[in-house]
mmCIF file of C-alpha atoms and ligand atoms in Angstrom:
data_model
loop_
_atom_site.group_PDB
_atom_site.id
_atom_site.type_symbol
_atom_site.label_atom_id
_atom_site.label_comp_id
_atom_site.label_asym_id
_atom_site.label_seq_id
_atom_site.Cartn_x
_atom_site.Cartn_y
_atom_site.Cartn_z
ATOM 1 C CA ASN R 1 -43.922 160.121 -197.280
ATOM 2 C CA LYS R 2 -40.864 162.076 -196.238
ATOM 3 C CA SER R 3 -40.291 162.131 -192.513
ATOM 4 C CA ASN R 4 -39.065 165.292 -190.920
ATOM 5 C CA ILE R 5 -36.268 165.251 -188.382
ATOM 6 C CA LEU R 6 -37.586 167.890 -186.087
ATOM 7 C CA TYR R 7 -41.017 166.416 -186.142
ATOM 8 C CA SER R 8 -39.743 163.304 -184.460
ATOM 9 C CA LEU R 9 -37.892 165.290 -181.826
ATOM 10 C CA PHE R 10 -40.564 167.699 -180.725
ATOM 11 C CA PRO R 11 -44.301 167.556 -180.153
ATOM 12 C CA THR R 12 -46.672 169.324 -182.504
ATOM 13 C CA GLU R 13 -47.108 172.303 -180.212
ATOM 14 C CA MET R 14 -43.469 173.186 -180.776
ATOM 15 C CA LEU R 15 -43.802 172.856 -184.522
ATOM 16 C CA GLU R 16 -46.397 175.578 -184.389
ATOM 17 C CA SER R 17 -44.209 177.987 -182.463
ATOM 18 C CA ASN R 18 -42.208 180.588 -184.364
ATOM 19 C CA ASN R 19 -38.673 180.083 -183.161
ATOM 20 C CA LEU R 20 -38.362 176.719 -184.784
ATOM 21 C CA LEU R 21 -35.719 175.859 -187.370
ATOM 22 C CA THR R 22 -36.698 173.114 -189.743
ATOM 23 C CA PHE R 23 -34.660 170.837 -191.929
ATOM 24 C CA ASN R 24 -36.831 169.817 -194.840
ATOM 25 C CA GLY R 25 -35.051 166.598 -195.673
ATOM 26 C CA LEU R 26 -33.134 165.436 -198.718
ATOM 27 C CA ALA R 27 -34.977 164.657 -201.917
ATOM 28 C CA ASN R 28 -33.302 161.240 -202.059
ATOM 29 C CA SER R 29 -33.635 160.194 -198.448
ATOM 30 C CA SER R 30 -36.141 159.503 -195.668
ATOM 31 C CA ALA R 31 -36.375 157.469 -192.468
ATOM 32 C CA TYR R 32 -34.462 159.862 -190.199
ATOM 33 C CA HIS R 33 -34.679 157.421 -187.329
ATOM 34 C CA THR R 34 -31.298 157.059 -185.623
ATOM 35 C CA PHE R 35 -29.931 159.907 -183.531
ATOM 36 C CA LEU R 36 -26.722 160.642 -181.681
ATOM 37 C CA LEU R 37 -26.281 163.866 -179.763
ATOM 38 C CA ASP R 38 -22.674 165.054 -179.516
ATOM 39 C CA GLU R 39 -22.587 168.076 -177.250
ATOM 40 C CA GLU R 40 -18.796 168.206 -177.201
ATOM 41 C CA ARG R 41 -18.620 168.832 -180.930
ATOM 42 C CA GLY R 42 -21.931 170.719 -180.976
ATOM 43 C CA ARG R 43 -23.425 168.288 -183.496
ATOM 44 C CA LEU R 44 -26.464 166.106 -183.928
ATOM 45 C CA PHE R 45 -25.693 162.986 -185.996
ATOM 46 C CA VAL R 46 -28.624 161.377 -187.745
ATOM 47 C CA GLY R 47 -28.882 158.032 -189.505
ATOM 48 C CA ALA R 48 -31.328 157.828 -192.405
ATOM 49 C CA LYS R 49 -31.939 155.939 -195.627
ATOM 50 C CA ASP R 50 -28.607 155.742 -197.516
ATOM 51 C CA HIS R 51 -27.196 158.697 -195.539
ATOM 52 C CA VAL R 52 -25.545 159.754 -192.319
ATOM 53 C CA LEU R 53 -25.999 163.446 -191.576
ATOM 54 C CA SER R 54 -24.350 165.861 -189.190
ATOM 55 C CA PHE R 55 -26.162 168.996 -188.063
ATOM 56 C CA ASN R 56 -25.143 172.104 -186.186
ATOM 57 C CA LEU R 57 -26.845 172.093 -182.782
ATOM 58 C CA VAL R 58 -27.465 175.842 -182.837
ATOM 59 C CA ASP R 59 -28.871 176.139 -186.344
ATOM 60 C CA ILE R 60 -29.866 172.963 -188.131
ATOM 61 C CA ASN R 61 -29.469 174.634 -191.546
ATOM 62 C CA LEU R 62 -26.104 176.252 -190.929
ATOM 63 C CA ASP R 63 -23.458 173.753 -192.042
ATOM 64 C CA MET R 64 -25.079 170.415 -192.609
ATOM 65 C CA GLN R 65 -22.639 167.658 -193.533
ATOM 66 C CA LEU R 66 -23.572 164.549 -195.412
ATOM 67 C CA ILE R 67 -22.223 161.065 -195.999
ATOM 68 C CA SER R 68 -23.827 159.198 -198.827
ATOM 69 C CA TRP R 69 -23.738 155.438 -198.156
ATOM 70 C CA PRO R 70 -26.060 153.537 -200.478
ATOM 71 C CA PRO R 71 -25.680 149.792 -201.140
ATOM 72 C CA SER R 72 -23.754 148.807 -204.253
ATOM 73 C CA PRO R 73 -25.854 148.238 -207.394
ATOM 74 C CA SER R 74 -25.164 144.486 -207.211
ATOM 75 C CA ARG R 75 -26.339 144.324 -203.566
ATOM 76 C CA ARG R 76 -29.461 146.182 -204.560
ATOM 77 C CA ASP R 77 -30.090 143.698 -207.376
ATOM 78 C CA GLU R 78 -29.615 140.715 -205.051
ATOM 79 C CA CYS R 79 -32.137 142.266 -202.678
ATOM 80 C CA LYS R 80 -34.586 142.778 -205.522
ATOM 81 C CA TRP R 81 -34.142 139.183 -206.727
ATOM 82 C CA ALA R 82 -34.861 137.993 -203.190
ATOM 83 C CA GLY R 83 -38.318 139.485 -203.627
ATOM 84 C CA LYS R 84 -37.872 142.657 -201.632
ATOM 85 C CA ASP R 85 -39.270 146.060 -202.475
ATOM 86 C CA VAL R 86 -36.523 148.127 -204.118
ATOM 87 C CA GLN R 87 -37.750 151.469 -202.854
ATOM 88 C CA ARG R 88 -38.746 150.551 -199.332
ATOM 89 C CA GLU R 89 -36.372 147.723 -198.472
ATOM 90 C CA CYS R 90 -33.317 147.579 -200.754
ATOM 91 C CA SER R 91 -31.512 150.625 -199.385
ATOM 92 C CA ASN R 92 -29.061 151.038 -196.546
ATOM 93 C CA PHE R 93 -31.197 152.138 -193.602
ATOM 94 C CA ILE R 94 -28.896 153.306 -190.798
ATOM 95 C CA LYS R 95 -29.811 151.579 -187.517
ATOM 96 C CA VAL R 96 -26.733 151.940 -185.308
ATOM 97 C CA LEU R 97 -24.900 155.198 -184.653
ATOM 98 C CA GLN R 98 -22.573 155.089 -181.646
ATOM 99 C CA PRO R 99 -19.441 156.892 -180.448
ATOM 100 C CA PHE R 100 -16.494 154.496 -180.951
ATOM 101 C CA ASN R 101 -13.373 156.377 -179.877
ATOM 102 C CA GLN R 102 -12.045 159.934 -179.737
ATOM 103 C CA THR R 103 -12.111 160.315 -183.509
ATOM 104 C CA HIS R 104 -14.646 157.824 -184.901
ATOM 105 C CA LEU R 105 -18.289 156.771 -184.747
ATOM 106 C CA TYR R 106 -19.454 153.213 -185.353
ATOM 107 C CA VAL R 107 -22.292 153.056 -187.864
ATOM 108 C CA CYS R 108 -24.342 150.106 -189.118
ATOM 109 C CA GLY R 109 -27.147 149.841 -191.635
ATOM 110 C CA THR R 110 -29.406 147.244 -193.212
ATOM 111 C CA GLY R 111 -27.334 147.333 -196.443
ATOM 112 C CA ALA R 112 -30.199 146.148 -198.688
ATOM 113 C CA PHE R 113 -30.932 143.082 -196.500
ATOM 114 C CA HIS R 114 -27.205 142.504 -195.958
ATOM 115 C CA PRO R 115 -26.235 144.381 -192.739
ATOM 116 C CA VAL R 116 -22.983 146.266 -192.882
ATOM 117 C CA CYS R 117 -20.970 148.444 -190.476
ATOM 118 C CA ALA R 118 -18.287 151.072 -190.889
ATOM 119 C CA TYR R 119 -16.345 153.713 -188.994
ATOM 120 C CA VAL R 120 -17.155 157.360 -189.585
ATOM 121 C CA GLU R 121 -14.361 159.808 -188.878
ATOM 122 C CA VAL R 122 -15.510 162.926 -187.028
ATOM 123 C CA GLY R 123 -12.197 164.367 -185.850
ATOM 124 C CA LYS R 124 -11.028 165.038 -182.321
ATOM 125 C CA ARG R 125 -12.194 168.632 -181.996
ATOM 126 C CA PRO R 126 -15.132 170.544 -183.541
ATOM 127 C CA GLU R 127 -12.792 172.759 -185.567
ATOM 128 C CA ASP R 128 -11.310 169.677 -187.287
ATOM 129 C CA ASN R 129 -14.484 169.759 -189.364
ATOM 130 C CA ILE R 130 -14.147 166.138 -190.456
ATOM 131 C CA PHE R 131 -17.096 163.948 -191.400
ATOM 132 C CA GLN R 132 -16.287 161.031 -193.658
ATOM 133 C CA LEU R 133 -16.739 157.317 -194.046
ATOM 134 C CA GLY R 134 -13.546 155.595 -192.852
ATOM 135 C CA SER R 135 -11.321 154.366 -195.629
ATOM 136 C CA SER R 136 -10.725 151.031 -193.890
ATOM 137 C CA SER R 137 -12.897 148.091 -194.889
ATOM 138 C CA PHE R 138 -16.540 147.528 -194.010
ATOM 139 C CA GLU R 139 -17.513 144.995 -191.370
ATOM 140 C CA ASN R 140 -20.243 142.395 -191.306
ATOM 141 C CA GLY R 141 -23.288 143.918 -189.590
ATOM 142 C CA ARG R 142 -25.005 140.668 -188.583
ATOM 143 C CA GLY R 143 -26.101 140.799 -184.939
ATOM 144 C CA LYS R 144 -25.764 144.575 -184.983
ATOM 145 C CA SER R 145 -28.299 145.881 -187.497
ATOM 146 C CA PRO R 146 -31.423 144.001 -188.623
ATOM 147 C CA TYR R 147 -31.799 142.910 -192.265
ATOM 148 C CA ASP R 148 -35.303 144.303 -192.462
ATOM 149 C CA PRO R 149 -35.568 148.110 -192.087
ATOM 150 C CA LYS R 150 -38.999 147.770 -190.417
ATOM 151 C CA LEU R 151 -37.479 146.046 -187.365
ATOM 152 C CA LEU R 152 -36.307 148.051 -184.396
ATOM 153 C CA THR R 153 -32.800 147.749 -183.038
ATOM 154 C CA ALA R 154 -31.469 149.080 -179.765
ATOM 155 C CA SER R 155 -27.739 149.279 -179.285
ATOM 156 C CA MET R 156 -24.978 150.758 -177.184
ATOM 157 C CA LEU R 157 -21.229 150.714 -177.562
ATOM 158 C CA ILE R 158 -19.395 150.329 -174.259
ATOM 159 C CA ASP R 159 -15.624 149.963 -173.951
ATOM 160 C CA GLY R 160 -15.288 148.999 -177.598
ATOM 161 C CA GLU R 161 -18.031 146.363 -177.442
ATOM 162 C CA LEU R 162 -21.451 146.678 -179.055
ATOM 163 C CA TYR R 163 -24.510 145.499 -177.128
ATOM 164 C CA ALA R 164 -27.418 145.181 -179.539
ATOM 165 C CA GLY R 165 -30.950 143.836 -179.377
ATOM 166 C CA THR R 166 -31.814 143.005 -182.963
ATOM 167 C CA SER R 167 -32.795 140.291 -185.403
ATOM 168 C CA ALA R 168 -29.928 138.430 -187.013
ATOM 169 C CA ASP R 169 -31.416 136.693 -190.038
ATOM 170 C CA PHE R 170 -32.951 137.427 -193.391
ATOM 171 C CA MET R 171 -36.384 136.131 -192.327
ATOM 172 C CA GLY R 172 -36.484 138.351 -189.242
ATOM 173 C CA ARG R 173 -37.135 135.448 -186.849
ATOM 174 C CA ASP R 174 -33.859 135.083 -185.001
ATOM 175 C CA PHE R 175 -34.116 137.821 -182.397
ATOM 176 C CA ALA R 176 -31.323 138.088 -179.872
ATOM 177 C CA ILE R 177 -29.290 140.297 -177.617
ATOM 178 C CA PHE R 178 -25.722 140.263 -178.871
ATOM 179 C CA ARG R 179 -22.378 141.500 -177.718
ATOM 180 C CA THR R 180 -19.977 141.848 -180.623
ATOM 181 C CA LEU R 181 -16.817 143.794 -181.527
ATOM 182 C CA GLY R 182 -13.958 144.081 -179.072
ATOM 183 C CA LYS R 183 -11.532 141.362 -178.086
ATOM 184 C CA HIS R 184 -13.934 138.776 -176.675
ATOM 185 C CA HIS R 185 -15.818 136.062 -178.495
ATOM 186 C CA PRO R 186 -19.307 137.236 -179.535
ATOM 187 C CA ILE R 187 -22.030 136.261 -177.091
ATOM 188 C CA ARG R 188 -25.819 136.141 -177.442
ATOM 189 C CA THR R 189 -29.128 134.929 -176.042
ATOM 190 C CA GLU R 190 -30.208 131.370 -176.882
ATOM 191 C CA GLN R 191 -31.429 130.930 -180.439
ATOM 192 C CA HIS R 192 -35.119 130.227 -181.148
ATOM 193 C CA ASP R 193 -36.092 129.825 -177.502
ATOM 194 C CA SER R 194 -39.156 131.880 -176.666
ATOM 195 C CA ARG R 195 -38.393 131.738 -172.940
ATOM 196 C CA TRP R 196 -35.545 134.146 -173.524
ATOM 197 C CA LEU R 197 -37.173 136.419 -176.082
ATOM 198 C CA ASN R 198 -40.559 136.053 -177.694
ATOM 199 C CA ASP R 199 -40.741 138.110 -180.868
ATOM 200 C CA PRO R 200 -39.268 141.170 -179.146
ATOM 201 C CA ARG R 201 -39.186 144.781 -180.295
ATOM 202 C CA PHE R 202 -36.170 146.488 -178.749
ATOM 203 C CA ILE R 203 -36.416 150.034 -177.409
ATOM 204 C CA SER R 204 -33.141 150.930 -175.688
ATOM 205 C CA VAL R 205 -29.970 149.736 -173.952
ATOM 206 C CA HIS R 206 -28.343 151.371 -170.915
ATOM 207 C CA LEU R 207 -25.384 150.773 -168.661
ATOM 208 C CA ILE R 208 -26.127 151.329 -164.975
ATOM 209 C CA PRO R 209 -23.425 150.803 -162.364
ATOM 210 C CA GLU R 210 -24.292 148.454 -159.537
ATOM 211 C CA SER R 211 -21.522 149.569 -157.193
ATOM 212 C CA ASP R 212 -18.398 151.696 -157.321
ATOM 213 C CA ASN R 213 -16.533 148.759 -158.862
ATOM 214 C CA PRO R 214 -16.884 148.785 -162.696
ATOM 215 C CA GLU R 215 -16.615 144.964 -162.617
ATOM 216 C CA ASP R 216 -20.163 144.944 -161.267
ATOM 217 C CA ASP R 217 -21.676 147.089 -164.052
ATOM 218 C CA LYS R 218 -24.961 145.910 -165.476
ATOM 219 C CA ILE R 219 -26.572 146.374 -168.841
ATOM 220 C CA TYR R 220 -30.317 146.952 -168.924
ATOM 221 C CA LEU R 221 -32.438 146.470 -172.030
ATOM 222 C CA PHE R 222 -35.952 147.715 -172.547
ATOM 223 C CA PHE R 223 -38.217 145.953 -175.024
ATOM 224 C CA ARG R 224 -41.725 144.708 -175.596
ATOM 225 C CA GLU R 225 -42.568 141.153 -176.627
ATOM 226 C CA ASN R 226 -45.408 138.685 -176.998
ATOM 227 C CA ALA R 227 -46.689 137.633 -173.623
ATOM 228 C CA ILE R 228 -47.576 134.142 -174.806
ATOM 229 C CA ASP R 229 -46.628 132.137 -177.815
ATOM 230 C CA GLY R 230 -48.425 129.493 -179.779
ATOM 231 C CA GLU R 231 -51.498 129.818 -181.866
ATOM 232 C CA GLN R 232 -53.517 132.198 -179.720
ATOM 233 C CA THR R 233 -55.294 134.604 -182.000
ATOM 234 C CA SER R 234 -55.109 137.665 -179.807
ATOM 235 C CA LYS R 235 -51.488 138.121 -178.908
ATOM 236 C CA ALA R 236 -50.923 140.139 -175.767
ATOM 237 C CA THR R 237 -47.865 142.331 -175.496
ATOM 238 C CA HIS R 238 -45.798 142.798 -172.363
ATOM 239 C CA ALA R 239 -43.255 145.521 -171.681
ATOM 240 C CA ARG R 240 -39.962 144.171 -170.348
ATOM 241 C CA ILE R 241 -36.775 145.168 -168.664
ATOM 242 C CA GLY R 242 -33.908 142.718 -169.138
ATOM 243 C CA GLN R 243 -30.618 142.696 -167.272
ATOM 244 C CA LEU R 244 -27.149 141.369 -168.078
ATOM 245 C CA CYS R 245 -23.808 141.589 -166.358
ATOM 246 C CA LYS R 246 -21.154 143.410 -168.316
ATOM 247 C CA ASN R 247 -18.511 140.898 -167.256
ATOM 248 C CA ASP R 248 -20.548 137.911 -168.483
ATOM 249 C CA PHE R 249 -18.425 135.892 -170.925
ATOM 250 C CA GLY R 250 -20.734 132.925 -171.349
ATOM 251 C CA GLY R 251 -20.740 129.443 -169.867
ATOM 252 C CA HIS R 252 -18.020 126.807 -169.897
ATOM 253 C CA ARG R 253 -19.847 123.535 -170.503
ATOM 254 C CA SER R 254 -23.388 124.757 -171.031
ATOM 255 C CA LEU R 255 -24.394 128.126 -172.410
ATOM 256 C CA VAL R 256 -21.126 128.432 -174.298
ATOM 257 C CA ASN R 257 -21.055 131.883 -175.907
ATOM 258 C CA LYS R 258 -24.492 132.569 -174.427
ATOM 259 C CA TRP R 259 -25.364 134.987 -171.650
ATOM 260 C CA THR R 260 -25.469 133.362 -168.230
ATOM 261 C CA THR R 261 -26.807 136.375 -166.348
ATOM 262 C CA PHE R 262 -29.916 137.251 -168.357
ATOM 263 C CA LEU R 263 -33.059 137.911 -166.364
ATOM 264 C CA LYS R 264 -36.170 139.726 -167.421
ATOM 265 C CA ALA R 265 -39.102 141.277 -165.641
ATOM 266 C CA ARG R 266 -42.410 142.719 -166.703
ATOM 267 C CA LEU R 267 -42.890 146.475 -166.541
ATOM 268 C CA ILE R 268 -46.427 147.301 -165.567
ATOM 269 C CA CYS R 269 -47.949 150.681 -166.174
ATOM 270 C CA SER R 270 -51.625 150.954 -165.326
ATOM 271 C CA VAL R 271 -54.311 153.240 -164.007
ATOM 272 C CA PRO R 272 -57.193 152.123 -161.806
ATOM 273 C CA GLY R 273 -60.532 152.301 -163.618
ATOM 274 C CA LEU R 274 -63.888 153.369 -162.217
ATOM 275 C CA ASN R 275 -65.233 149.817 -162.409
ATOM 276 C CA GLY R 276 -62.290 148.402 -160.484
ATOM 277 C CA ILE R 277 -60.629 147.109 -163.635
ATOM 278 C CA ASP R 278 -57.205 148.559 -164.304
ATOM 279 C CA THR R 279 -56.355 149.999 -167.678
ATOM 280 C CA HIS R 280 -53.017 148.635 -168.783
ATOM 281 C CA PHE R 281 -50.521 150.381 -170.992
ATOM 282 C CA ASP R 282 -48.406 147.557 -172.384
ATOM 283 C CA GLU R 283 -46.898 148.855 -175.608
ATOM 284 C CA LEU R 284 -43.587 150.294 -174.452
ATOM 285 C CA GLN R 285 -42.594 153.026 -176.901
ATOM 286 C CA ASP R 286 -39.651 154.842 -175.389
ATOM 287 C CA VAL R 287 -37.484 155.089 -172.287
ATOM 288 C CA PHE R 288 -35.607 158.014 -170.789
ATOM 289 C CA LEU R 289 -33.096 157.774 -167.945
ATOM 290 C CA MET R 290 -32.869 160.883 -165.875
ATOM 291 C CA SER R 291 -29.492 160.943 -164.183
ATOM 292 C CA SER R 292 -29.340 161.847 -160.530
ATOM 293 C CA LYS R 293 -26.369 162.690 -158.320
ATOM 294 C CA ASP R 294 -25.824 158.999 -157.807
ATOM 295 C CA PRO R 295 -24.980 157.303 -161.132
ATOM 296 C CA LYS R 296 -26.214 153.991 -159.665
ATOM 297 C CA ASN R 297 -29.734 155.338 -159.315
ATOM 298 C CA PRO R 298 -31.089 157.138 -162.359
ATOM 299 C CA ILE R 299 -34.843 157.592 -162.520
ATOM 300 C CA ILE R 300 -36.454 155.703 -165.357
ATOM 301 C CA TYR R 301 -39.300 157.268 -167.295
ATOM 302 C CA ALA R 302 -41.080 155.020 -169.762
ATOM 303 C CA VAL R 303 -43.664 155.992 -172.364
ATOM 304 C CA PHE R 304 -46.406 153.485 -173.117
ATOM 305 C CA THR R 305 -49.499 153.217 -175.283
ATOM 306 C CA THR R 306 -52.426 150.828 -174.952
ATOM 307 C CA SER R 307 -52.718 147.677 -177.050
ATOM 308 C CA SER R 308 -56.486 148.015 -177.274
ATOM 309 C CA ASN R 309 -58.167 149.142 -180.458
ATOM 310 C CA ILE R 310 -61.152 150.376 -178.479
ATOM 311 C CA PHE R 311 -59.389 152.535 -175.948
ATOM 312 C CA LYS R 312 -56.416 154.425 -177.308
ATOM 313 C CA GLY R 313 -54.270 156.184 -174.765
ATOM 314 C CA SER R 314 -50.740 156.831 -173.634
ATOM 315 C CA ALA R 315 -49.031 157.109 -170.276
ATOM 316 C CA VAL R 316 -45.696 157.842 -168.697
ATOM 317 C CA CYS R 317 -44.630 155.641 -165.799
ATOM 318 C CA MET R 318 -41.693 156.163 -163.507
ATOM 319 C CA TYR R 319 -39.526 153.415 -161.997
ATOM 320 C CA SER R 320 -36.755 153.537 -159.443
ATOM 321 C CA MET R 321 -33.601 151.424 -159.587
ATOM 322 C CA ALA R 322 -34.271 150.247 -156.039
ATOM 323 C CA ASP R 323 -37.538 148.643 -157.204
ATOM 324 C CA ILE R 324 -35.898 147.181 -160.286
ATOM 325 C CA ARG R 325 -33.054 145.626 -158.293
ATOM 326 C CA ARG R 326 -35.537 144.212 -155.782
ATOM 327 C CA VAL R 327 -37.547 142.578 -158.551
ATOM 328 C CA PHE R 328 -34.479 140.776 -159.907
ATOM 329 C CA LEU R 329 -33.871 139.234 -156.481
ATOM 330 C CA GLY R 330 -37.000 137.121 -156.918
ATOM 331 C CA PRO R 331 -39.412 135.463 -156.453
ATOM 332 C CA TYR R 332 -38.824 133.880 -159.828
ATOM 333 C CA ALA R 333 -40.890 132.154 -162.464
ATOM 334 C CA HIS R 334 -39.996 129.559 -165.071
ATOM 335 C CA ARG R 335 -41.699 127.679 -167.907
ATOM 336 C CA ASP R 336 -43.130 124.392 -166.714
ATOM 337 C CA GLY R 337 -46.201 122.179 -166.495
ATOM 338 C CA PRO R 338 -48.265 120.387 -169.141
ATOM 339 C CA ASN R 339 -48.893 123.548 -171.143
ATOM 340 C CA TYR R 340 -45.386 124.768 -170.642
ATOM 341 C CA GLN R 341 -46.543 127.995 -169.086
ATOM 342 C CA TRP R 342 -44.864 130.571 -166.905
ATOM 343 C CA VAL R 343 -45.398 129.465 -163.312
ATOM 344 C CA PRO R 344 -43.815 130.443 -160.001
ATOM 345 C CA PHE R 345 -40.453 128.777 -159.451
ATOM 346 C CA LEU R 346 -40.878 126.720 -156.294
ATOM 347 C CA GLY R 347 -37.525 124.962 -156.250
ATOM 348 C CA ARG R 348 -34.545 126.040 -154.248
ATOM 349 C CA VAL R 349 -33.062 129.174 -155.746
ATOM 350 C CA PRO R 350 -29.530 128.260 -156.797
ATOM 351 C CA TYR R 351 -26.628 129.888 -155.037
ATOM 352 C CA PRO R 352 -25.298 132.336 -156.119
ATOM 353 C CA ARG R 353 -28.560 133.820 -157.228
ATOM 354 C CA PRO R 354 -29.376 133.868 -160.927
ATOM 355 C CA GLY R 355 -28.109 136.984 -162.599
ATOM 356 C CA THR R 356 -25.444 137.626 -160.014
ATOM 357 C CA VAL R 357 -22.280 139.198 -161.288
ATOM 358 C CA ARG R 358 -19.236 136.899 -161.046
ATOM 359 C CA ARG R 359 -21.489 133.917 -160.578
ATOM 360 C CA PRO R 360 -19.926 130.575 -161.394
ATOM 361 C CA ILE R 361 -21.879 128.960 -164.172
ATOM 362 C CA THR R 362 -24.329 126.406 -162.919
ATOM 363 C CA GLN R 363 -27.724 126.254 -164.507
ATOM 364 C CA LEU R 364 -30.251 128.575 -165.975
ATOM 365 C CA ILE R 365 -33.699 129.184 -164.675
ATOM 366 C CA MET R 366 -35.522 131.724 -166.663
ATOM 367 C CA ILE R 367 -36.986 134.412 -164.678
ATOM 368 C CA ILE R 368 -39.931 136.620 -165.018
ATOM 369 C CA ASN R 369 -41.090 138.870 -162.331
ATOM 370 C CA ILE R 370 -43.436 141.727 -162.146
ATOM 371 C CA LEU R 371 -42.473 145.269 -161.582
ATOM 372 C CA SER R 372 -45.510 147.306 -160.973
ATOM 373 C CA THR R 373 -46.187 150.960 -160.702
ATOM 374 C CA LYS R 374 -49.409 152.841 -160.564
ATOM 375 C CA SER R 375 -47.942 156.300 -160.513
ATOM 376 C CA THR R 376 -49.183 157.328 -163.886
ATOM 377 C CA LEU R 377 -49.029 160.728 -165.473
ATOM 378 C CA LYS R 378 -51.333 161.551 -168.335
HETATM 379 C C1 NAG A 401 -28.522 162.472 -202.340
HETATM 380 O O1 NAG A 401 -28.435 163.854 -202.695
HETATM 381 C C2 NAG A 401 -27.298 164.553 -202.174
HETATM 382 C C3 NAG A 401 -27.398 165.997 -202.615
HETATM 383 O O2 NAG A 401 -28.630 166.518 -202.236
HETATM 384 C C4 NAG A 401 -26.017 163.893 -202.695
HETATM 385 O O3 NAG A 401 -24.888 164.559 -202.123
HETATM 386 C C5 NAG A 401 -26.003 162.411 -202.310
HETATM 387 O O4 NAG A 401 -24.872 161.793 -202.852
HETATM 388 C C6 NAG A 401 -27.269 161.712 -202.811
HETATM 389 N N1 NAG A 401 -27.284 160.367 -202.246
HETATM 390 C C7 NAG A 401 -27.473 159.286 -202.993
HETATM 391 C C8 NAG A 401 -27.484 157.982 -202.252
HETATM 392 O O5 NAG A 401 -27.628 159.310 -204.199
HETATM 393 C C1 NAG A 402 -10.459 155.037 -183.638
HETATM 394 O O1 NAG A 402 -10.820 153.868 -184.362
HETATM 395 C C2 NAG A 402 -10.532 153.903 -185.736
HETATM 396 C C3 NAG A 402 -11.122 152.669 -186.372
HETATM 397 O O2 NAG A 402 -10.633 151.505 -185.789
HETATM 398 C C4 NAG A 402 -9.013 154.017 -185.935
HETATM 399 O O3 NAG A 402 -8.714 154.086 -187.329
HETATM 400 C C5 NAG A 402 -8.531 155.286 -185.224
HETATM 401 O O4 NAG A 402 -7.137 155.355 -185.312
HETATM 402 C C6 NAG A 402 -8.954 155.264 -183.771
HETATM 403 N N1 NAG A 402 -8.638 156.574 -183.156
HETATM 404 C C7 NAG A 402 -8.038 156.692 -181.980
HETATM 405 C C8 NAG A 402 -7.804 158.075 -181.488
HETATM 406 O O5 NAG A 402 -7.698 155.718 -181.325
#
């Protein structure tokens, strides 16, 4: 089942048009899932199974370049002995592909259930024509790429630091948002605490300035997760937006090396039904930020599908940063009560507000709020 690069970039209608250039894939690869557009060099970088590829933006078949990066035979054997499927799981599936500096990309893969990262040299200018795996040593990819190729990872490299929503263990249970690389100590969300993240599937990470001062920059993560935990048979999914402050370095006495500015809100995308019951689209699939003149206020387009097996549909919903910022100002919810459910937070909201940049570390109340839109396109 060989996936096709262009197929995942364009809808079927375009595949049927004539002026389409197709790359038919490599015989020994698949899973062309990680993309990085580099307009400066005129290249599209693609991460796949055991390979990183570089394509010409004008003609995909013109001068394709290829890095072969399979796991070592001994890694592959270890993966096999651990009971994994050699073909489908014991390869190096590339999950992270980010610009690192003027000459290098940062690339991470599952490494046959042993995540690994490396630097790929791409040269300063297009005419340098360089595309090779850096000769310096490989780095541990834990907290950057998942072990299991089936799991989604969203990541972004900002100022030499990698923000990644991923799973950080062999079993695929320890989901977290990490910041690694760079000169600071790594920082993450609390481990095995479903208030923070409840079996999430990460979609994307974005930096959006809050003011003209870069100290105030915020990181936004889009994901979907289980709405409730426990033994309920029908698990509902909620779409989420999470926020973090870029200058969050963790707590001093509590929340050491943990985020202290994490808040999350529900993204609602629904259409009113004839019978007065709204149809909800809860399975967030993708997010696109359309930049506007003001970098603080991109428009957010999100693509959703329904969770229902009976009614299958998709929708695009649009959100403004003004609404998103308002939602993170409260009212808040936290987990409480006999059934330990999400309920409105009725206590006094601590000062400074949760999630505020440059907030002295006090306590954590977990926040959920609802961001609703009914402006639905088909
Ligand atoms: C896959 O095939 C290409 C040639 O088509 C080769 O350059 C590359 O090394 C192969 N990769 C692996 C992992 O064997
Ligand atoms: C970019 O980073 C790589 C890997 O650390 C390093 O070898 C290279 O010298 C850096 N390039 C520049 C222009 O700083």
